[in-house]
Short mmCIF file of C-alpha atoms (C1' of nucleotides) in Angstrom, two decimals:
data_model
loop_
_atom_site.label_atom_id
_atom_site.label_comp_id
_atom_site.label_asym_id
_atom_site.label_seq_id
_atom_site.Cartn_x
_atom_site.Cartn_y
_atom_site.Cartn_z
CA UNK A 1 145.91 135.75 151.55
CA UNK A 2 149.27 136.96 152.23
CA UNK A 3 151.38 136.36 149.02
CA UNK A 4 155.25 135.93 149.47
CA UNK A 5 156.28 139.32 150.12
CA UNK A 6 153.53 139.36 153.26
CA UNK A 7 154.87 135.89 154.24
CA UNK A 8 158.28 137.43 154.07
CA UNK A 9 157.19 140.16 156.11
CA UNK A 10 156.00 138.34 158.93
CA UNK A 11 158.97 135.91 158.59
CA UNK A 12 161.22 138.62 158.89
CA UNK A 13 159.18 140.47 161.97
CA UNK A 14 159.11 136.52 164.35
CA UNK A 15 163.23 136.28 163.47
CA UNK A 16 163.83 139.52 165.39
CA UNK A 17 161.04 139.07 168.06
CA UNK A 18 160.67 135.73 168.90
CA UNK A 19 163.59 133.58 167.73
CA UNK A 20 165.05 132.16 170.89
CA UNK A 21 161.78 131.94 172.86
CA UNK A 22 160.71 129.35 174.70
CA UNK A 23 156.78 128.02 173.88
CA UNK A 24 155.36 127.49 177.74
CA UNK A 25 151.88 126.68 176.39
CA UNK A 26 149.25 126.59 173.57
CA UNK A 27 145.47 127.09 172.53
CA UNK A 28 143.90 125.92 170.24
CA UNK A 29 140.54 126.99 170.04
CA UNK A 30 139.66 125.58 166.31
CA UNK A 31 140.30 122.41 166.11
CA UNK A 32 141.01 122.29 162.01
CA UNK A 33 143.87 124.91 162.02
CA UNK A 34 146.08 121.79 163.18
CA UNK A 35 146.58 120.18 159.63
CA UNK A 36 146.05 116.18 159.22
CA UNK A 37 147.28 114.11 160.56
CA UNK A 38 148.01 115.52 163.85
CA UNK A 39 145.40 115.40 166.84
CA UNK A 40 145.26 119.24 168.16
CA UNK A 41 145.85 117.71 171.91
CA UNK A 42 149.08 116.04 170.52
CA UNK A 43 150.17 119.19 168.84
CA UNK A 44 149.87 120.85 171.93
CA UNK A 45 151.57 118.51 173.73
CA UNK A 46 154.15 118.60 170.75
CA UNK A 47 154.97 121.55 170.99
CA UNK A 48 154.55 122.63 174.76
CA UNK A 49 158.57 123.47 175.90
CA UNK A 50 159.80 123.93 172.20
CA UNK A 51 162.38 126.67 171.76
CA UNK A 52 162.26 128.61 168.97
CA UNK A 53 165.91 128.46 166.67
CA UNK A 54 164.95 130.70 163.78
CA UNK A 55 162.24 131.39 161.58
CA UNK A 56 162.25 131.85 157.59
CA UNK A 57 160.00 131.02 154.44
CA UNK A 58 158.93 128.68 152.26
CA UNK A 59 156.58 129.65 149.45
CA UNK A 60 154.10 131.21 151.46
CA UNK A 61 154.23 129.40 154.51
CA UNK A 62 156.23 130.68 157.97
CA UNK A 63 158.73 128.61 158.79
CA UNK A 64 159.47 127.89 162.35
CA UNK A 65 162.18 126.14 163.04
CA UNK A 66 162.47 124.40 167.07
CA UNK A 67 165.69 123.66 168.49
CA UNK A 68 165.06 119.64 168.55
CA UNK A 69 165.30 120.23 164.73
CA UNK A 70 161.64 119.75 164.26
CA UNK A 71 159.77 122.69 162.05
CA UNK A 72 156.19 124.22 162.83
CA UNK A 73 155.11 125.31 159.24
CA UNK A 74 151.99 128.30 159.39
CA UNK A 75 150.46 129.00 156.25
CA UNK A 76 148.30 131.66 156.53
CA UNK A 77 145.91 131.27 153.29
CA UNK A 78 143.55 133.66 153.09
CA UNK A 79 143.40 135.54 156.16
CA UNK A 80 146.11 133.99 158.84
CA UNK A 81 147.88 136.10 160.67
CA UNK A 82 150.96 135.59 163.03
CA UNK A 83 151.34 138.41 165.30
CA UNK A 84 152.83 138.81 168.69
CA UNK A 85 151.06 140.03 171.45
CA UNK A 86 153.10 141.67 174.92
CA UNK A 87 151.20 141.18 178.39
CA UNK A 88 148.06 142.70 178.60
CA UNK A 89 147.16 143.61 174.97
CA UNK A 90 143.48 142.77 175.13
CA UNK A 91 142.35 139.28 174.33
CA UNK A 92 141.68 138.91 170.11
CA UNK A 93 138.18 137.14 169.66
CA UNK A 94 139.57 135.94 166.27
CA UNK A 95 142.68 133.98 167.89
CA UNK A 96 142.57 130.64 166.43
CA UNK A 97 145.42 128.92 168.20
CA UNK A 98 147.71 131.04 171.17
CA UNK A 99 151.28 130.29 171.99
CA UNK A 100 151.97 131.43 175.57
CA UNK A 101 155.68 132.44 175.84
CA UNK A 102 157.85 131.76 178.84
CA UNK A 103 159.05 136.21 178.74
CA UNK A 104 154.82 136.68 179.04
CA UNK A 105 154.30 137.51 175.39
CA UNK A 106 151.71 135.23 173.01
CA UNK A 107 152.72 134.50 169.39
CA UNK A 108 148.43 134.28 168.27
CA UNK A 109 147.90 133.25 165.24
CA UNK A 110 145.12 135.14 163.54
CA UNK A 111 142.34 133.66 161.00
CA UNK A 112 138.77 135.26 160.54
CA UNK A 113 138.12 133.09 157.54
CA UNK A 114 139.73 129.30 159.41
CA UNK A 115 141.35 128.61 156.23
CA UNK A 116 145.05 128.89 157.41
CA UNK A 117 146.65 125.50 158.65
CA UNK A 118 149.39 124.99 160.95
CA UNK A 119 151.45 121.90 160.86
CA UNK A 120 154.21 119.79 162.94
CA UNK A 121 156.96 117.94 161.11
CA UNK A 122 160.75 116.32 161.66
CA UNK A 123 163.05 118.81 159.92
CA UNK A 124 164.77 118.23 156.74
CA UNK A 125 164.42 117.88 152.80
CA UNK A 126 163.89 121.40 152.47
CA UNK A 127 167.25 121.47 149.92
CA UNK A 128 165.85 118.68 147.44
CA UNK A 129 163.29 119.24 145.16
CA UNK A 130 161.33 115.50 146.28
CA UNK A 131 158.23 114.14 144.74
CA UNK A 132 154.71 114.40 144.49
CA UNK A 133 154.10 111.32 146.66
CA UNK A 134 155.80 112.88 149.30
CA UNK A 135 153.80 116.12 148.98
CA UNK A 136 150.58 113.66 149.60
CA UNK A 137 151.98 111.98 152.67
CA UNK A 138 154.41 114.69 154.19
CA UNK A 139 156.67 113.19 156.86
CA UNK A 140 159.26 115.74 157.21
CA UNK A 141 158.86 119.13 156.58
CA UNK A 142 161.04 119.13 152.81
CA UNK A 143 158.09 116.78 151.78
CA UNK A 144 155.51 119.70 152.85
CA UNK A 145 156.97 121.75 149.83
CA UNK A 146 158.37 118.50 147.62
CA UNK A 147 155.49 119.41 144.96
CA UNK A 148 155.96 123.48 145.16
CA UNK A 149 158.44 125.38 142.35
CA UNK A 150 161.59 126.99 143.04
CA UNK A 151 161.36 130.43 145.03
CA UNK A 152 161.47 133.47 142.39
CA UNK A 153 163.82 135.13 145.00
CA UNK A 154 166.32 132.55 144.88
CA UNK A 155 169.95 133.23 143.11
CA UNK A 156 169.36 129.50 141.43
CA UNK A 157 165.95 131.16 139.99
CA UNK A 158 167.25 132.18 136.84
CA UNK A 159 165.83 133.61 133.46
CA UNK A 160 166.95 129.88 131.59
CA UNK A 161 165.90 127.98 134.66
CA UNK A 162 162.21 129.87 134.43
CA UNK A 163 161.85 129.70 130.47
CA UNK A 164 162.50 126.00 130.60
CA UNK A 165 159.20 125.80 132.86
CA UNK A 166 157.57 126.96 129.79
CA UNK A 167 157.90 124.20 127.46
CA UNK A 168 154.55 122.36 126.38
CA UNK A 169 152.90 124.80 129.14
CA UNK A 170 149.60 125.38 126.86
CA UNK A 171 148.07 126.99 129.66
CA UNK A 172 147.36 130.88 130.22
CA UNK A 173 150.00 132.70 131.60
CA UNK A 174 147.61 134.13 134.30
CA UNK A 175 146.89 130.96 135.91
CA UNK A 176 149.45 129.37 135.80
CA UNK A 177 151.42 132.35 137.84
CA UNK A 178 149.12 131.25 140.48
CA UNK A 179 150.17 127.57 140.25
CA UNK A 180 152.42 126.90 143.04
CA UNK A 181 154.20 123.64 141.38
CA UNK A 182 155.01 126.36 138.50
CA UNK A 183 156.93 129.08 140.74
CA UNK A 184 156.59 129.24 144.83
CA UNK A 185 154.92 132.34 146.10
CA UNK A 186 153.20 134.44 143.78
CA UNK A 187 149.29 134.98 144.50
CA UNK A 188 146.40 137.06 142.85
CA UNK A 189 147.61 140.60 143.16
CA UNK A 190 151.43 139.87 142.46
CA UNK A 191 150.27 138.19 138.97
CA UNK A 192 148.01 140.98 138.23
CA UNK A 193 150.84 143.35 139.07
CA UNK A 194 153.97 141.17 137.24
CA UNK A 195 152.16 140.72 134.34
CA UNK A 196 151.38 144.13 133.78
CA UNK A 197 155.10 145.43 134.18
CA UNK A 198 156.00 143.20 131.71
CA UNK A 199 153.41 144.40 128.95
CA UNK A 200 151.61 140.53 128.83
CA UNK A 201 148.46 139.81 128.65
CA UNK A 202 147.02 137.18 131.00
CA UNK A 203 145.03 135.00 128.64
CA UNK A 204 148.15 134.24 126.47
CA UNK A 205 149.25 130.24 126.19
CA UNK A 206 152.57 130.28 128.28
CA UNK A 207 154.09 128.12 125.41
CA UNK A 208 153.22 131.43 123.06
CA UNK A 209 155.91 133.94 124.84
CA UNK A 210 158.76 134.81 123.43
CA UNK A 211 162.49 134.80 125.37
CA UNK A 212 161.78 138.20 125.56
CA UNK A 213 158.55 138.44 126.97
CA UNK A 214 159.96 135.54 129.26
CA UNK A 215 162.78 137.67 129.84
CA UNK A 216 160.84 140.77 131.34
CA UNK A 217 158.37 138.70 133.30
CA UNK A 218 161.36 136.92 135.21
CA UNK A 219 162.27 140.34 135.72
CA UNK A 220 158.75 141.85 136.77
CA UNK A 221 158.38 138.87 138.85
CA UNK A 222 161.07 139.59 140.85
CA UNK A 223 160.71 143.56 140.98
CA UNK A 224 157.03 143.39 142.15
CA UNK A 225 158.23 141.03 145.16
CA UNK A 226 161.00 142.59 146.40
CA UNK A 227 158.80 146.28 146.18
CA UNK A 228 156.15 144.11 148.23
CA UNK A 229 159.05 143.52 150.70
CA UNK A 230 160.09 147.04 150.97
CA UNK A 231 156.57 147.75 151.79
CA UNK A 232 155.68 145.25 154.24
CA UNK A 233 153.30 144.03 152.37
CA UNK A 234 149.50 144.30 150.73
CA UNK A 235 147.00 144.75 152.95
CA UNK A 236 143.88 145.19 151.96
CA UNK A 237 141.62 144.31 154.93
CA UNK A 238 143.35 141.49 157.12
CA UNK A 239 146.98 141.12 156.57
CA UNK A 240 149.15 142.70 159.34
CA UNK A 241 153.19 141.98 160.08
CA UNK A 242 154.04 140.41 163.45
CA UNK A 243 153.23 143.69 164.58
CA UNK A 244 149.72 144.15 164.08
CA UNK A 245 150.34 146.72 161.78
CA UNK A 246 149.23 147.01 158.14
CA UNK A 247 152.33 147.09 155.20
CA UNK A 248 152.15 150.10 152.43
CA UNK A 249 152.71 148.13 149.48
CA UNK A 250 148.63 148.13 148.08
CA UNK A 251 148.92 152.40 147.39
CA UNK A 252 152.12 151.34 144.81
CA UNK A 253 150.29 148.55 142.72
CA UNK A 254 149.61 149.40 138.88
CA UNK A 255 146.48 146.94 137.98
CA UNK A 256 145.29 145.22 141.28
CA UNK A 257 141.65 146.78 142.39
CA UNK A 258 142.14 149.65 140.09
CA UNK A 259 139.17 148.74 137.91
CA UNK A 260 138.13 151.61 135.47
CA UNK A 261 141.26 153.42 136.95
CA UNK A 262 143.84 155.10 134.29
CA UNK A 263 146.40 152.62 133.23
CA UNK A 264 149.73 154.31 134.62
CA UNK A 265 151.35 154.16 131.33
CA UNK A 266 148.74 154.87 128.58
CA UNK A 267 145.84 156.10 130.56
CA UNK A 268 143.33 154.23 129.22
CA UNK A 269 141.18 152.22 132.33
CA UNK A 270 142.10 149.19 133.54
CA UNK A 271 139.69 146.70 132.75
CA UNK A 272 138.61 143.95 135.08
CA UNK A 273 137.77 140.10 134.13
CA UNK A 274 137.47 136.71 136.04
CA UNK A 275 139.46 133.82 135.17
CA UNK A 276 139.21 130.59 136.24
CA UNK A 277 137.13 132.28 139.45
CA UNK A 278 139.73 134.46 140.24
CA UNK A 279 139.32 138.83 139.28
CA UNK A 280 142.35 139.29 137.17
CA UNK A 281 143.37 143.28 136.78
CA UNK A 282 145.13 144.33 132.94
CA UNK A 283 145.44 147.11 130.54
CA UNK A 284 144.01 145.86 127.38
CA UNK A 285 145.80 148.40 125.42
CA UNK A 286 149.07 148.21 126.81
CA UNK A 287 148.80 144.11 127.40
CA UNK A 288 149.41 141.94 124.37
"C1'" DA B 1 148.70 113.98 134.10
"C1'" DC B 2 146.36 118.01 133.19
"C1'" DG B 3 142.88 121.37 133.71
"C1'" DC B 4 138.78 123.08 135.54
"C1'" DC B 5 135.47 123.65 139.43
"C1'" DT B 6 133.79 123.42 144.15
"C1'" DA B 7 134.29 123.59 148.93
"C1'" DC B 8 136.16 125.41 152.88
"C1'" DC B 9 134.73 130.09 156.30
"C1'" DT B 10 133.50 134.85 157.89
"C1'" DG B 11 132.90 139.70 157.46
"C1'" DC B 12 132.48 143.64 154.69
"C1'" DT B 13 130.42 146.15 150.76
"C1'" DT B 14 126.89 146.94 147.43
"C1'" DG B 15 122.41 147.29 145.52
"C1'" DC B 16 117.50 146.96 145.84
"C1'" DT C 1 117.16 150.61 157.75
"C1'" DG C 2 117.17 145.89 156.33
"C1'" DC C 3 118.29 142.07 153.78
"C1'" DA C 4 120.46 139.28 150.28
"C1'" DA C 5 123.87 138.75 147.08
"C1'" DG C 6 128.49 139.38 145.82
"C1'" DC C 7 133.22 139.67 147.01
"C1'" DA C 8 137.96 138.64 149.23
"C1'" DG C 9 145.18 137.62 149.60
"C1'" DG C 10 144.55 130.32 148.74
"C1'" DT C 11 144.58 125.64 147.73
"C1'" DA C 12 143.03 120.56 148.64
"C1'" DG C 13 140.33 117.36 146.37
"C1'" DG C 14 137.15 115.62 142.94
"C1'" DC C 15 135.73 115.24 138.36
"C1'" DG C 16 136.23 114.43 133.29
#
DNA sequence: ACGCCTACCTGCTTGC
DNA sequence: TGCAAGCAGGTAGGCG
């Protein structure tokens, strides 16, 4: 799925297009998008003559945020995709739910593989960190994210505020990346990509780095985002912006898919292994 | 509470 | 060419 830079990316695109507009209608034409506990007719009927206030991120969800001060949260899993249509683009057979705008355009959300879920909630919370119970039983949106870690993008995310995360973590580093309670965000190719910058090896116990090695993957972290960003994003076969179009950032990565490749900094090939059912992407040699 | 595994879906690629 | 298996950006939920 889209990762946080693609998130960001798509964020970014709906801010300029659509913030301001006015939903006249929706579609939904698979029922399980709509997340539990809300009835698709009632989300429809929800949401039918919302206008749109702004729209941002949270981990990897799409924030948008109505003018009532209620939020409709997208996350796109594995293959959403939020991307707005003018009048007359042709009809997309792949349209999972369609927001009719009252200018003409459709916001259509996008999912060949029906994973994504989209989600109604009263707005706030979003500041406080809020527990696990609320995660279970979300009532406003801040309890959507209560269980998720802090955003690696953040000015509070800082190198002691990550290295604390580590203590008793006996986990592997790789893994755990990917845990979104750890840090918000990061996904299967920014690991790969993170941990390679900073010269670790995925299978290492978390509670094994040093401040050092802590040190440069708080940095690497935050590099291979933002250069994600600057891209518009991974795409490999499915992820688009709000535009349709395809981001740049997959020809810069170091380790993801470049099995039996060259290692960009010792040559050797990059060697490919799965862990815990996910294909991890590392330079033995320059890994430790 | 943690950690590991499966299920959820469809389309594309690969190998016989 | 055809067909089956393998693979994919994620994460609830169930098990031990």
């Amino acid at each position: 799925m889209p990762e946080l830079p693609e998130v960001e990316t798509v964020a970014r695109d709906l801010q300029r297009w659509i913030r301001g507009a006015t939903i006249r209608d929706a579609t939904v034409s698979w029922d399980r998008t709509i997340r539990h506990p809300l009835p698709p007719e009632r989300f429809v009927a929800e949401i039918r003559g919302a206008t749109v206030r702004r729209i941002d991120r949270r981990a990897k969800s799409v924030l948008v945020h109505l003018t009532d001060g209620r939020v409709m949260t997208v996350a796109l899993r594995m293959t959403g995709a939020l991307i707005v249509a003018e009048p007359g683009v042709a009809a997309d057979p792949f349209a999972r739910v369609i927001f009719s705008l009252a200018d003409g355009r459709e916001l259509r959300y996008r999912d060949v593989r029906k994973f994504g879920r989209i989600g109604l909630w009263e707005g706030g919370g979003l500041r406080r960190s809020g527990t696990k119970a609320a995660a279970k039983a979300p009532g406003r949106v801040g309890d959507v994210f209560a269980a998720h870690g802090p955003e690696p993008l953040s000015r509070s995310f800082t190198v002691a505020r990550f290295a604390e995360r580590f203590r008793r973590r006996t986990k592997r580093i790789k893994p755990l990346l990917l845990d979104q309670s750890f840090i918000a965000g990061v996904g299967n190719i920014y690991a790969d990509e993170a941990l390679w910058r900073a010269r670790i090896h995925p299978l290492r116990a978390a509670d094994s780095l040093s401040e050092d090695e802590i040190r440069r993957l708080h940095r690497s972290i935050r590099t291979v985002l933002r250069q994600g960003i600057a891209d518009r994003g991974a795409s490999f076969s499915d992820y688009v912006g709000a535009d349709g179009q395809p981001g740049s950032a997959a020809e810069k990565l170091k380790v993801y898919r470049r099995t039996d490749q060259p290692c960009y900094r010792c040559g050797r090939p990059i060697r490919r292994m799965v862990l815990d059912t996910r294909a991890t992407h590392f330079c033995e040699h320059c890994q430790k």
